[in-house]
Amino acid sequence: MSEPLNPFASKPSRSRAFEKVILGLFRVATYFVLLCGVIVFADIVFKGAPTVARAFKTTSTFPYVTNTFLFTAPESLYVFEHDGEKKEMGDKEYRAFREAEEAKALAAGQPAPKFKAESYVYSAGGIWPAIVGTVLLVVGSMTIALFLGVCSAIFLNEYAKDGPVVRFIRLAILNLAGVPSIVFGLFGFGMFVIFFGWNVSLMAGWFTLAFMVLPVVITASEESLKAVPKGFREGSLALGATKWQTIRKNVLPYALPGILTSSILGIARVAGETAPIMFTAAYVVRDKLPWEIEKASDFFFQGVMALPYHIYVVSSKIPQNEYTARVQYGTAFVFLGIVALIAAASIILRNKLRSRYQW
Amino acid sequence: MSSASITPPPPKPPVQPKPFVIHKERTRFFGLTLDETIRAFFGGNAFMAVVVLALITIFLFREGSAFFGQNRASITLYRTAGLEYVDYMRAQQEGHTALTRYLFDIRLRAVRHLTENEALSVAEANAKLAAFDEFAGRYSDTIEPVRGFVSDLTDVAVAIKEKYTINEDAKTERAQFLATGMTAEADAVKIAEIDFKAELAPLVGVTPMYVEAANGVATAINDVLATAPALPVPSLESRMTRFKELNREYLATFPETQRKLETWDYLKPVPALDTVTGFLFGKQWLTASFWQDWYGLVPLFVGSLMVSIIALFLAVPLGVGAAIYINQFAGLREQRIIKPAIEFISAIPSVVLGFFGIAVLGQALRALSQWEALSWVPGFPFSERLNALTAGCLLALIAVPTIFTLAEDALNNVPRSFKEASFALGASRMQTILRIIVPASLSGIVSAVLLGLGRVIGETMVVLLCAGNRIAIPDFTQGFTAFVQPVHTMTGIIAQEMGEVVRGEIHYRALFMVGLVLFFIALLINFLAQKIVRKYRISIG
Amino acid sequence: MVNVSSLSNAAPMDTSSATPVSRAFKVPARATDGEKADTLIEIENFDFYYGAKQALFDINLKLDDKRVTAFIGPSGCGKSTLLRCLNRMNDLIDGTSVKRGSVKIRNIDINTRDVDPIELRKRVGMVFQKSNPFPKSIYENVIYGLRIQGETNKAKLDEVVEKSLRGAALWDEVKDRLHESGLGLSGGQQQRLCIARTIAVSPEIILMDEPCSALDPIATAKVEELIHELKKEFTIIIVTHSMQQAARCSDKTAFFYMGKLIEYADTRMIFMNPSNPQTEAYVSGRFG
């Protein structure tokens, strides 16, 4: 050992090796979580996308292309053998086919053909009413939640002075955020459906969902309001503006983009929840679309189909086989796609906004 | 420069000071100015959160509170109609059935041993066990006298209950007629008052005979046991001894049952507290039964707890590990990709995860468990596709983002100076993290875990779809296999049964009570999490 | 924060004013020197609290009309607090309260219930330490005060914008880009925009809370020049950390220390011949 000894040279030791192992474990944990997410995502995308892709059909009218999965109502699927061929048909198509065959046989003077079909509910057709219902639920409940939430946030951030009442309100908001969604469902059922007599309706669903996301919206709004510099308020007030003028002209306009962006995450939550709408707004199946109503007020008091509930129904109430898997995966794919888009939009927009608004 | 700006004093005109107006009458609504009105409006909105919380409590109570009264009535009827009396006997019969099952289990083991270890054919094994079978047959026949009593008396008790129910319905009908003023119709409704004492006479009357029969059973069992043959498999002899021991214990309960039967009084009131304890600590959730409905929370609570334990067991190391990795090790680019990605996972709707569990994970886990190389894992292999483990794994995926985000925040809040001080003393990065940073943020991490627990215990769709929905307390005597048994949960039961119950009935009310319990559990978890966080803020100073 | 012990240790007081101390700066002569001014603001026995903590102790002060008064003193001495009391900006801070005494402007007590702080603030404008133009156009920034008072006459608004920007010596610099964002201006221009915004509502009094502390020397000079112009029309009260600035632009100076008014006199007096040893110590740079 003629080399001069460097006192700062790194010394290999067992503790170093141990550290490397621990670091490796942490890294594995991180990537394992991501992997799980990716697996769920990939499974649903790969098995669900073909259902949607296969359903593109050309039509004779504008816009000349439609998607039978996205834009039609669910039907029962009939699987049967005819002339040695295995056929799968939706409810309407099957009936028409049968009548045509029977008529053909009758014309030829033969006995009517026998059909032995297995049927699977909801496994043919599409999910259009569920998409419409989900959109309606999201729009209505977010309108209510944004109104209530932004107003609450304005009070808490702009008007309220710290005191027992405000602390109590904040505590309530914090606790409301932890209430399980099924409890919101029960509450909505007890209050809106029964006590107010709204029955299973859009209104009941809207309010239930709105109350559920309220804490999310309040927190998001408050953060955005806090991000508006104090100087804007003081400057305005020093010019003789009233508090409300200051808020309306000089605070809200600058907080609004932030409020809306962060609230998108609330949208993802509203769209994704099943439990609160199970007994308040969702129907297993409904033939009419929400706008096919007799009078305008019926609109608010009608139940709707909803994507998450539809997934629950098709995944728990019908058997699992190759015929039903298509609609199951297809619905899950469309739903996951919608929610993922919303969530991605929220995350990207928020990051953009963070870098843009720096006063 | 200011000296340059000196100007001659301007001629100063004698101006009257202009009025300094700082008073203004503002329009008032109910004594409030416009601004105060706006403030009040916003304040009202903010108060909404409190109102909603209060309304949740009120409405859950409103729908659920009648449960206790109804349950008490139900239990009272259970007693007055003699169902309870019959159940004492049934318990005796079931004790015997359990023992018979034990014998059967011994036989099963014996056959397995004989065919596998001694390479006998099934027929040969059966032949070897002929003596044992004869013994088991005689043993299982011993209970016949009791069985006869139970099945006869069951019919009697059910008939009384039926009669009572019909009568109650008639009473309601009559009350409804009277309420609408239709006296003629009301009078037409026949109500036959039930003389419970007379109705119960055939039940209570058999007590001496039954006691005699039971004693006969006891003697018969002792006789049969005395002639127990030696097993062809010596290694199972210990089980046989255990069987005899269990029999002794079983027979020791006979005098107690006898005493219960003899002192049974159909008029003994049901204490009000029993309905509360019966709900909170009841071990059976049995509904829509022809005999008697039981609403006991324990199986559901245990189910919820088990899936939560599994979920946290998986999610805590993953979530906290990932948080430490991202916060302390990952580069900026890695952070920028992974943080949103994990947030993104939290956006996956739970119903989609539940569907994934049904369609993929359940089978995958079962296949995994049946893989030879993994048979050392406790609980493996298992045969149920949907069970607590499947649900727990998916719930873990739901809890990880919550735990990750909050734990990462907690780690972020540790002052930089702590870390720098530790480095300056020559500690390595891992030492700094494990000895300084994690302990300093520990309460934050604990509260993150608690909030994750809150998330998991309140989750509905995943457990509804994937937990298997069997309402029974898993058999913990078998060790870890309890965790791969199907369970039912508090959230799941509400979601599953709410759509099927009749509004206002006891079952409906019971579901609301479950909701209320869930609500309070959620509040408790939240409270604890906040308390821990608050403490932690102080400790950081 | 200055604590008393450091003060007594570091600065043995030279109480005899017989030996004049050499000054690092000069107090220039003023056109208004020696002229008698009317009293505009009268502060009497004023005590002010933040929650339970007393911030101002028994302040008695008379401020002159159409003059520049400077408030000086070490950080935390209460000078900004007093300034914000003059247009009740402290109302916006939780837990503040006036426990005793009064602030009268033209003999009207501004802390009584029937005074509308909104109207008060229209009369008593304020310029802040950190320039805070709104993220609107320069034009909109200036007319903001009029807009909220409901003024919609375009011609009137245009006129006010030009007049105010000229008054703030900003017109020539920005007249071609009135409709660009106020945030695009330099720091000094932003601060003058804030002044323009303030004078657009034609207040009588302008409060300036360290208006130049975030500006470079050239921008500071411009603002100080502006203050000279403004005092023809407005009463100006300026809080400053820079004694040079106080000396350069104020007519009278009040020195505060630990929430108390230590000395109030003509600026020349304060800087050349302070009567109080603490003032002496502060202006000569021995603490603060």
CSV table of C-alpha atoms in Angstrom, one decimal, chain B residues 1-3 5-10 12 15-26 35-36, chain C residues 28-29 31 35-36 105-106 108 110 114-116 118-120 122-124 204 221 224-225 228 248:
chain,number,residue,atom,x,y,z
B,1,MET,CA,-32.4,68.1,-6.5
B,2,SER,CA,-35.0,69.2,-4.1
B,3,SER,CA,-33.2,72.4,-3.5
B,5,SER,CA,-37.3,73.1,-7.0
B,6,ILE,CA,-37.6,76.0,-4.7
B,7,THR,CA,-40.2,78.3,-6.0
B,8,PRO,CA,-41.5,81.5,-4.5
B,9,PRO,CA,-44.5,80.9,-2.3
B,10,PRO,CA,-47.6,81.0,-4.4
B,12,LYS,CA,-52.4,82.0,-1.0
B,15,VAL,CA,-60.0,79.6,0.8
B,16,GLN,CA,-62.7,78.3,3.0
B,17,PRO,CA,-61.9,74.8,3.9
B,18,LYS,CA,-64.2,72.6,1.8
B,19,PRO,CA,-66.5,70.4,3.8
B,20,PHE,CA,-65.0,67.2,4.7
B,21,VAL,CA,-67.9,64.8,4.0
B,22,ILE,CA,-67.3,61.4,5.4
B,23,HIS,CA,-70.8,60.5,6.5
B,24,LYS,CA,-73.1,58.8,4.1
B,25,GLU,CA,-76.5,57.3,4.5
B,26,ARG,CA,-76.5,54.0,2.8
B,35,ASP,CA,-72.3,45.5,2.0
B,36,GLU,CA,-73.4,44.0,5.2
C,28,PRO,CA,-32.8,72.1,2.4
C,29,ALA,CA,-34.7,75.4,2.7
C,31,ALA,CA,-40.6,77.6,0.2
C,35,GLU,CA,-45.4,80.1,6.9
C,36,LYS,CA,-48.2,79.2,9.2
C,105,ILE,CA,-59.9,65.4,10.4
C,106,ARG,CA,-61.4,68.9,10.0
C,108,ILE,CA,-64.7,65.3,12.5
C,110,ILE,CA,-63.2,59.5,12.0
C,114,ASP,CA,-71.6,57.0,11.8
C,115,VAL,CA,-68.4,57.6,9.8
C,116,ASP,CA,-68.4,55.5,6.7
C,118,ILE,CA,-65.6,53.9,2.4
C,119,GLU,CA,-66.3,57.6,2.2
C,120,LEU,CA,-63.3,58.3,4.4
C,122,LYS,CA,-62.2,58.4,-0.9
C,123,ARG,CA,-61.0,61.5,0.9
C,124,VAL,CA,-57.9,60.0,2.3
C,204,GLU,CA,-57.6,65.7,0.3
C,221,ALA,CA,-35.8,60.9,-6.9
C,224,GLU,CA,-39.8,62.7,-4.3
C,225,GLU,CA,-40.0,65.4,-6.9
C,228,HIS,CA,-43.1,68.4,-4.0
C,248,ARG,CA,-35.5,66.1,1.6
